[in-house]
Coordinates of C-alpha atoms in Angstrom, one line a residue:
M1 CA 0.0 0.0 0.0
I2 CA 1.3 3.4 -1.0
I3 CA 0.0 6.6 0.6
D4 CA 0.9 10.0 -0.8
L5 CA 1.1 13.1 1.4
P6 CA 1.8 16.2 -0.8
S7 CA 2.9 19.5 0.7
T8 CA 3.0 18.0 4.2
T9 CA 5.0 18.1 7.4
T10 CA 7.0 15.6 9.4
S11 CA 4.4 15.8 12.2
Q12 CA 1.6 14.8 9.8
V13 CA 3.8 11.9 8.5
N14 CA 4.3 10.7 12.0
S15 CA 0.6 10.8 12.8
K16 CA -0.2 8.9 9.6
L17 CA 2.3 6.2 10.6
V18 CA 0.7 5.7 14.0
Q19 CA -2.8 5.5 12.4
L20 CA -1.7 2.8 9.9
R21 CA -0.2 0.8 12.7
E22 CA -3.3 0.9 14.8
E23 CA -5.5 0.0 11.9
G24 CA -3.3 -2.9 11.1
G25 CA -3.4 -4.2 14.6
A26 CA 0.3 -4.0 15.2
V27 CA 1.2 -3.6 18.9
T28 CA 5.0 -3.4 18.5
L29 CA 7.0 -2.2 15.5
G30 CA 9.5 -5.1 15.5
R31 CA 12.2 -3.0 13.7
V32 CA 15.9 -3.5 14.5
L33 CA 17.3 -0.2 13.0
T34 CA 16.6 2.9 11.0
L35 CA 18.1 3.0 7.5
V36 CA 18.4 6.5 6.0
I37 CA 19.0 6.7 2.3
V38 CA 20.4 10.0 1.0
T39 CA 20.1 10.6 -2.8
D40 CA 18.9 13.0 -5.4
D41 CA 15.4 12.6 -6.6
G42 CA 15.3 10.8 -9.9
A43 CA 15.3 7.3 -11.6
K44 CA 18.0 5.9 -9.3
T45 CA 15.9 6.6 -6.2
E46 CA 13.6 3.6 -6.9
D47 CA 16.7 1.3 -7.4
A48 CA 17.9 2.2 -3.9
V49 CA 14.4 1.6 -2.4
D50 CA 14.2 -1.8 -4.1
A51 CA 17.7 -2.8 -2.7
A52 CA 16.6 -1.6 0.8
N53 CA 13.4 -3.6 0.6
D54 CA 15.3 -6.8 -0.3
A55 CA 17.8 -6.2 2.5
S56 CA 14.9 -5.5 5.0
R57 CA 13.7 -9.2 4.7
E58 CA 16.8 -10.1 6.6
H59 CA 16.9 -6.9 8.8
P60 CA 13.4 -5.5 9.5
C61 CA 13.9 -1.8 9.7
R62 CA 12.3 1.6 9.0
V63 CA 13.6 3.0 5.7
I64 CA 13.7 6.8 5.3
V65 CA 14.6 8.1 1.9
V66 CA 15.8 11.6 1.6
A67 CA 15.3 12.5 -2.1
R68 CA 16.6 16.0 -2.7
G69 CA 14.8 17.7 -5.5
A70 CA 15.2 21.0 -7.4
R71 CA 17.0 23.7 -5.3
K72 CA 15.4 26.6 -7.2
A73 CA 11.8 25.5 -6.4
A74 CA 9.7 26.8 -3.6
P75 CA 10.4 25.1 -0.2
R76 CA 8.1 22.1 -0.1
L77 CA 8.0 18.6 1.4
D78 CA 6.2 15.8 -0.4
A79 CA 6.0 12.5 1.5
Q80 CA 5.1 9.0 0.6
I81 CA 4.5 6.1 2.9
R82 CA 4.8 2.5 1.7
V83 CA 3.8 -0.5 3.8
G84 CA 2.9 -4.1 3.2
G85 CA 4.0 -5.7 0.0
D86 CA 5.4 -2.4 -1.4
A87 CA 7.8 -2.1 1.6
G88 CA 9.2 -5.7 2.0
A89 CA 9.6 -6.4 5.7
S90 CA 9.9 -2.8 6.6
E91 CA 8.0 0.5 6.3
V92 CA 9.4 3.0 3.7
I93 CA 9.0 6.8 4.1
V94 CA 10.1 8.8 1.0
L95 CA 10.7 12.5 1.7
R96 CA 11.1 14.6 -1.4
L97 CA 12.6 18.0 -0.4
Y98 CA 12.6 21.0 -2.7
G99 CA 14.1 24.5 -2.5
E100 CA 16.0 25.5 0.6
L101 CA 14.5 22.5 2.4
A102 CA 16.7 20.2 0.2
N103 CA 19.7 21.1 2.4
E104 CA 17.9 20.4 5.6
G105 CA 17.5 16.6 5.3
A106 CA 18.7 15.9 8.8
S107 CA 16.0 18.2 10.3
C108 CA 13.3 16.2 8.5
V109 CA 14.8 12.8 9.5
V110 CA 15.1 13.3 13.2
P111 CA 11.3 13.3 14.0
L112 CA 10.9 10.0 12.1
L113 CA 13.8 8.0 13.7
L114 CA 12.8 5.0 15.7
P115 CA 13.7 5.4 19.4
D116 CA 16.4 3.3 21.0
T117 CA 17.5 1.7 17.7
P118 CA 20.8 2.1 15.7
V119 CA 20.8 4.5 12.7
V120 CA 22.6 3.6 9.4
A121 CA 23.1 6.1 6.7
W122 CA 23.6 5.0 3.1
W123 CA 24.6 7.1 0.1
P124 CA 23.9 4.8 -2.9
N125 CA 25.4 7.3 -5.4
E126 CA 27.5 10.4 -4.7
A127 CA 28.6 10.7 -1.1
P128 CA 29.8 13.8 0.8
P129 CA 33.6 14.3 1.0
V130 CA 33.6 13.4 4.7
P131 CA 30.5 11.3 5.5
A132 CA 31.1 11.5 9.3
E133 CA 30.8 15.3 9.2
D134 CA 27.6 15.4 7.1
P135 CA 24.5 16.3 9.2
I136 CA 22.9 13.0 8.5
G137 CA 26.2 11.1 8.9
Q138 CA 26.5 12.6 12.4
L139 CA 23.2 10.9 13.3
A140 CA 24.4 7.4 12.2
Q141 CA 26.5 4.8 13.9
R142 CA 27.3 3.3 10.5
R143 CA 27.9 5.2 7.2
I144 CA 27.8 3.2 4.0
T145 CA 29.1 4.7 0.7
D146 CA 29.8 3.2 -2.8
A147 CA 32.9 4.4 -4.5
A148 CA 32.0 2.4 -7.7
A149 CA 28.9 4.6 -8.1
E150 CA 30.9 7.8 -8.2
K151 CA 32.0 9.6 -11.3
N152 CA 35.7 8.9 -10.6
P153 CA 35.8 5.7 -8.5
I154 CA 39.5 5.7 -7.8
K155 CA 39.5 9.3 -6.7
A156 CA 36.5 8.7 -4.5
L157 CA 38.4 5.7 -2.9
E158 CA 41.3 8.0 -2.1
Q159 CA 38.9 10.4 -0.5
R160 CA 37.5 7.6 1.7
R161 CA 41.0 6.9 2.8
A162 CA 41.7 10.5 3.7
S163 CA 38.4 11.0 5.5
Y164 CA 38.0 7.6 7.2
T165 CA 36.2 7.6 10.6
P166 CA 35.4 4.5 12.6
G167 CA 32.0 3.4 11.4
D168 CA 32.6 4.2 7.8
T169 CA 32.4 1.4 5.2
D170 CA 32.1 1.1 1.4
L171 CA 30.2 -1.4 -0.8
A172 CA 33.4 -1.7 -2.9
W173 CA 34.9 -3.4 0.1
T174 CA 31.8 -5.6 0.7
R175 CA 32.1 -7.0 -2.9
L176 CA 35.4 -8.6 -1.9
T177 CA 34.0 -11.0 0.7
L178 CA 33.9 -14.0 -1.6
W179 CA 37.3 -13.2 -3.1
R180 CA 39.0 -12.9 0.3
A181 CA 37.4 -16.1 1.4
M182 CA 38.6 -18.1 -1.6
I183 CA 42.1 -16.7 -1.3
A184 CA 42.3 -17.5 2.4
S185 CA 41.1 -21.0 1.7
A186 CA 43.9 -21.6 -0.8
F187 CA 46.4 -21.4 2.0
D188 CA 44.8 -24.3 3.9
L189 CA 46.2 -26.7 1.3
P190 CA 49.8 -27.8 1.1
P191 CA 52.5 -26.8 0.4
Y192 CA 52.4 -24.3 3.3
E193 CA 54.8 -21.7 2.0
K194 CA 55.0 -18.0 2.3
V195 CA 54.0 -15.6 -0.5
T196 CA 56.9 -13.7 -2.0
E197 CA 55.0 -11.3 -4.3
A198 CA 51.5 -10.8 -5.6
E199 CA 49.6 -9.2 -8.5
V200 CA 45.9 -8.2 -8.8
S201 CA 44.5 -7.2 -12.2
G202 CA 41.1 -5.8 -13.0
E203 CA 39.3 -2.8 -14.7
S204 CA 41.3 0.4 -14.5
D205 CA 38.4 2.1 -12.6
S206 CA 37.5 -0.7 -10.2
P207 CA 37.9 0.4 -6.6
S208 CA 37.4 -3.2 -5.4
T209 CA 40.6 -4.2 -7.3
D210 CA 42.6 -1.6 -5.5
L211 CA 41.2 -2.6 -2.1
L212 CA 41.9 -6.3 -2.7
A213 CA 45.5 -5.4 -3.6
A214 CA 45.8 -3.2 -0.5
W215 CA 44.4 -6.0 1.7
L216 CA 47.1 -8.4 0.4
A217 CA 49.8 -5.9 0.9
A218 CA 48.7 -5.1 4.5
Y219 CA 48.5 -8.7 5.7
L220 CA 51.0 -10.6 3.6
K221 CA 53.6 -7.8 3.9
V222 CA 54.9 -8.5 0.4
P223 CA 55.2 -6.3 -2.8
V224 CA 51.8 -6.2 -4.5
K225 CA 51.2 -4.9 -8.1
R226 CA 47.9 -3.6 -9.3
S227 CA 47.6 -3.8 -13.1
K228 CA 44.9 -3.3 -15.7
A229 CA 43.3 -6.4 -17.2
A230 CA 43.1 -6.8 -20.9
R231 CA 39.4 -7.9 -20.7
G232 CA 36.8 -8.6 -18.1
E233 CA 34.8 -6.6 -15.5
G234 CA 35.7 -5.7 -12.0
I235 CA 38.4 -8.0 -10.5
V236 CA 39.7 -10.4 -13.1
D237 CA 42.8 -12.2 -11.7
V238 CA 44.8 -12.6 -8.5
R239 CA 48.3 -14.2 -8.7
L240 CA 50.3 -15.2 -5.6
E241 CA 54.0 -16.1 -6.1
R242 CA 55.4 -18.9 -3.9
R243 CA 58.5 -21.0 -4.0
S244 CA 56.7 -24.0 -5.4
G245 CA 54.8 -22.0 -8.0
V246 CA 51.9 -19.6 -8.6
V247 CA 48.5 -19.7 -6.8
E248 CA 46.1 -18.0 -9.2
L249 CA 42.4 -17.1 -8.9
A250 CA 41.0 -16.0 -12.2
R251 CA 37.5 -14.8 -13.2
P252 CA 37.5 -13.6 -16.8
D253 CA 33.8 -13.8 -17.4
G254 CA 32.5 -12.2 -14.2
K255 CA 30.6 -15.3 -13.2
V256 CA 32.8 -18.4 -12.5
G257 CA 36.3 -18.3 -11.2
T258 CA 39.1 -20.9 -11.5
L259 CA 41.5 -21.6 -8.6
S260 CA 44.8 -23.2 -9.6
Q261 CA 47.9 -24.0 -7.5
P262 CA 50.8 -26.4 -7.8
G263 CA 50.1 -30.0 -6.8
Q264 CA 46.3 -29.5 -6.8
P265 CA 43.7 -29.9 -9.6
E266 CA 42.0 -26.8 -10.9
R267 CA 38.8 -25.9 -9.0
R268 CA 35.8 -23.9 -10.4
V269 CA 34.2 -21.7 -7.8
A270 CA 31.2 -19.4 -7.9
L271 CA 32.4 -15.8 -8.1
Q272 CA 29.5 -14.0 -9.7
R273 CA 29.5 -10.2 -9.3
R274 CA 27.4 -9.3 -6.2
Q275 CA 24.3 -7.2 -6.4
V276 CA 23.8 -4.1 -4.3
R277 CA 21.1 -5.7 -2.2
D278 CA 23.4 -8.5 -1.1
C279 CA 26.2 -6.1 -0.2
L280 CA 23.8 -3.9 1.7
A281 CA 22.3 -6.9 3.7
E282 CA 25.8 -7.9 4.6
E283 CA 26.8 -4.5 5.9
L284 CA 23.6 -4.3 8.0
R285 CA 24.7 -7.4 9.9
R286 CA 27.3 -5.6 11.8
L287 CA 27.1 -2.2 13.4
D288 CA 30.6 -2.0 14.9
P289 CA 33.7 -0.4 13.1
D290 CA 35.3 -2.6 10.5
E291 CA 39.0 -2.7 11.4
V292 CA 40.0 -4.8 8.4
Y293 CA 38.5 -2.3 6.0
E294 CA 40.4 0.5 7.8
T295 CA 43.7 -1.5 7.5
A296 CA 43.1 -2.0 3.8
L297 CA 42.4 1.7 3.2
K298 CA 45.7 2.7 5.0
A299 CA 47.6 0.2 2.8
L300 CA 46.5 1.7 -0.5
G301 CA 49.8 3.6 -0.6
K302 CA 51.8 0.4 -0.6
V303 CA 50.3 -1.0 -3.8
V304 CA 52.5 -0.6 -7.0
R305 CA 50.4 0.3 -10.0
G306 CA 51.3 -1.2 -13.4
R307 CA 49.9 -0.8 -16.9
T308 CA 49.2 -4.4 -17.9
A309 CA 48.9 -7.7 -16.2
V310 CA 51.7 -10.3 -16.5
K311 CA 51.1 -13.4 -18.6
S312 CA 50.0 -16.7 -17.1
T313 CA 52.5 -19.1 -15.7
A314 CA 52.3 -21.6 -18.6
A315 CA 52.9 -18.8 -21.2
A316 CA 55.8 -17.5 -19.2
R317 CA 57.3 -21.0 -19.0
K318 CA 57.0 -21.5 -22.8
Q319 CA 58.5 -18.1 -23.6
A320 CA 61.5 -18.3 -21.2
P321 CA 63.8 -20.6 -23.3
A322 CA 63.0 -18.7 -26.6
T323 CA 63.9 -15.3 -25.2
A324 CA 66.9 -16.3 -23.1
P325 CA 70.0 -14.7 -24.6
A326 CA 72.6 -17.1 -25.8
T327 CA 75.8 -16.6 -23.8
P328 CA 79.0 -18.3 -25.2
D329 CA 80.6 -20.7 -22.7
A330 CA 84.4 -20.7 -22.8
G331 CA 84.4 -24.2 -21.3
A332 CA 82.0 -25.8 -23.8
T333 CA 83.2 -29.0 -25.5
S334 CA 83.8 -28.7 -29.2
S335 CA 82.7 -31.4 -31.6
G336 CA 86.0 -31.3 -33.5
P337 CA 88.8 -29.0 -34.7
S338 CA 87.5 -25.9 -36.2
P339 CA 90.2 -23.6 -37.6
K340 CA 87.6 -20.8 -38.3
A341 CA 86.0 -20.8 -34.9
A342 CA 85.5 -17.4 -33.3
P343 CA 88.0 -16.9 -30.4
V344 CA 86.5 -16.5 -26.9
K345 CA 87.1 -13.1 -25.4
A346 CA 89.4 -13.2 -22.4
T347 CA 88.4 -11.7 -19.1
A348 CA 90.5 -10.1 -16.4
K349 CA 90.3 -13.2 -14.2
A350 CA 90.5 -16.0 -16.9
A351 CA 92.6 -14.9 -19.9
A352 CA 94.6 -17.6 -21.6
P353 CA 97.9 -16.5 -23.2
K354 CA 98.4 -16.9 -26.9
T355 CA 101.0 -19.6 -26.4
A356 CA 98.6 -21.8 -24.3
T357 CA 96.5 -23.1 -27.2
P358 CA 98.1 -23.9 -30.6
K359 CA 96.5 -22.5 -33.6
G360 CA 94.1 -24.7 -35.6
S361 CA 92.6 -26.7 -32.7
A362 CA 89.7 -26.0 -30.4
P363 CA 90.1 -26.8 -26.6
K364 CA 88.3 -29.8 -25.3
G365 CA 86.8 -30.3 -21.8
A366 CA 87.1 -27.6 -19.3
A367 CA 88.5 -24.2 -20.2
P368 CA 92.3 -23.9 -19.6
K369 CA 93.3 -21.8 -16.6
A370 CA 95.5 -18.9 -17.5
A371 CA 97.5 -19.1 -14.3
S372 CA 98.2 -22.8 -14.5
P373 CA 101.5 -23.8 -16.4
K374 CA 100.4 -27.4 -16.6
A375 CA 97.4 -26.9 -18.9
K376 CA 97.2 -29.3 -21.8
S377 CA 95.6 -28.8 -25.2
D378 CA 94.4 -31.7 -27.4
G379 CA 97.3 -34.0 -26.4
A380 CA 100.0 -31.6 -27.7
A381 CA 103.3 -31.1 -25.9
E382 CA 103.1 -28.3 -23.4
P383 CA 105.3 -25.3 -24.5
K384 CA 107.9 -24.6 -21.9
A385 CA 108.9 -21.1 -22.9
A386 CA 107.8 -18.3 -25.2
K387 CA 110.8 -18.9 -27.5
S388 CA 109.6 -22.6 -28.3
R389 CA 106.5 -21.6 -30.3
T390 CA 107.9 -22.9 -33.6
K391 CA 108.8 -26.3 -32.0
A392 CA 105.3 -26.6 -30.4
S393 CA 103.6 -25.9 -33.7
K394 CA 105.6 -28.6 -35.5
S395 CA 104.8 -31.1 -32.7
K396 CA 101.1 -30.4 -33.0
A397 CA 101.1 -31.0 -36.8
G398 CA 102.5 -34.5 -36.3
S399 CA 100.1 -35.6 -33.5

C-alpha cells in the first residue's frame, strides 16, 4: 500500500504512521534499526528503495529516503508512505525535499527516527567528502558509501582513505568478501609456503581491485602490483607467487572463477558479481567499526600500480627458453677441430695466453686456466717457454 502526502510536514507523516499501525493491529514495531538513504530525486531513487526492501527481509527496519529535488523551487515537502507488499519487511518513508529544504534533510529525518535503535546512513550514489561530518552522517552509527557509483571511483576511494572515521564502510569493500574467502582457503592446502609477491588485475576504474591489492599488501607484507586487465569486468585475476609455483584465482567472465595452485587440480568456484542488495544486507549485519577495512584503506599507498597484467604461468614458461639470450661458454666442449671458430674473449680473471693453445685446434673439456702452467691442449706437448713456439707448432702438426 502506498499513501501520498503532498505538501505535508513531518508531524503529519508521523501521525499517519501511527494511524496505519493501529488500523493494522500491530502492537509493536519489531524494527531493529533505521536506514536513512540519501540521494537525489530521480530514476535511481527507486533502485535504492528496491535494494533496501530486499535487505529488510533479513533486517526488518524503517527506511527513510531523503530525495533531494530542485534547489530553485519553492520550499516544499512531499512525503510518501509505503507499507505491506510495497515495503518488503519494513516501512518506507520517502521524503522529497525542494528548494532550501533540500539542504535540511537531517532536520526532516530526526522526528521520524525509531527510538532506541541504531541508525545507518547510506549514500547509494555520490557521497559527501567526509561522511562523518555530514549532518545525516552525524546521526548514524554506521555510514555506507559506494565508490563504484561515483563519477571517478579511484579518486573517490582515495577520498574515503583521507576522511576515514570509525563506522565508515564502502560497498566496494563488501564486494570482496567472496574473493577474500577463496584466497584465504587456498592457504589451507599444502604446500604451506610464504608468498613472495602478488599481483591483482582488473578494470582500471575498479575500486574493489585496489582494495583487494591493498588488503594483500597489508596482511602478507609483500610487494603487490595492481595492473589493468586486458578484458573482463571488476576484478579479473589474482596471482600469488610462492617458491613452489603460482597460486592463481581468475574470473575472466565475471561469473565463474578458477582456482589453480601447484600440486592441486583446478577448481571452479562461484564468483558472480554481487548485487547491491546482497552487499547492503551484509553491511547491516554488523554495526561496529570494520578494522580490516580500515587497515586495507591505509595500505593503499603500498600498492604498486602497473599498466598491464603479467602473462599466465604456462605462457611465461614457454617463452622463457626462446627469449633467453645465448651466452658463449668458454668451457663448452667442441665437436672437433675448427680452424675458423671465433675466439672466446678473455676476461681479467681468466685470460689464456696466446701460447697456451696452438693454432688450428679447439680446446676440449674444461677451459684452460691462464695461471696454470700445466694446462694441456688436445694432447699436444706443453710449450715450456715463449721462445719454443715454432717447436710446439711442428709437434702439433704430427700428433
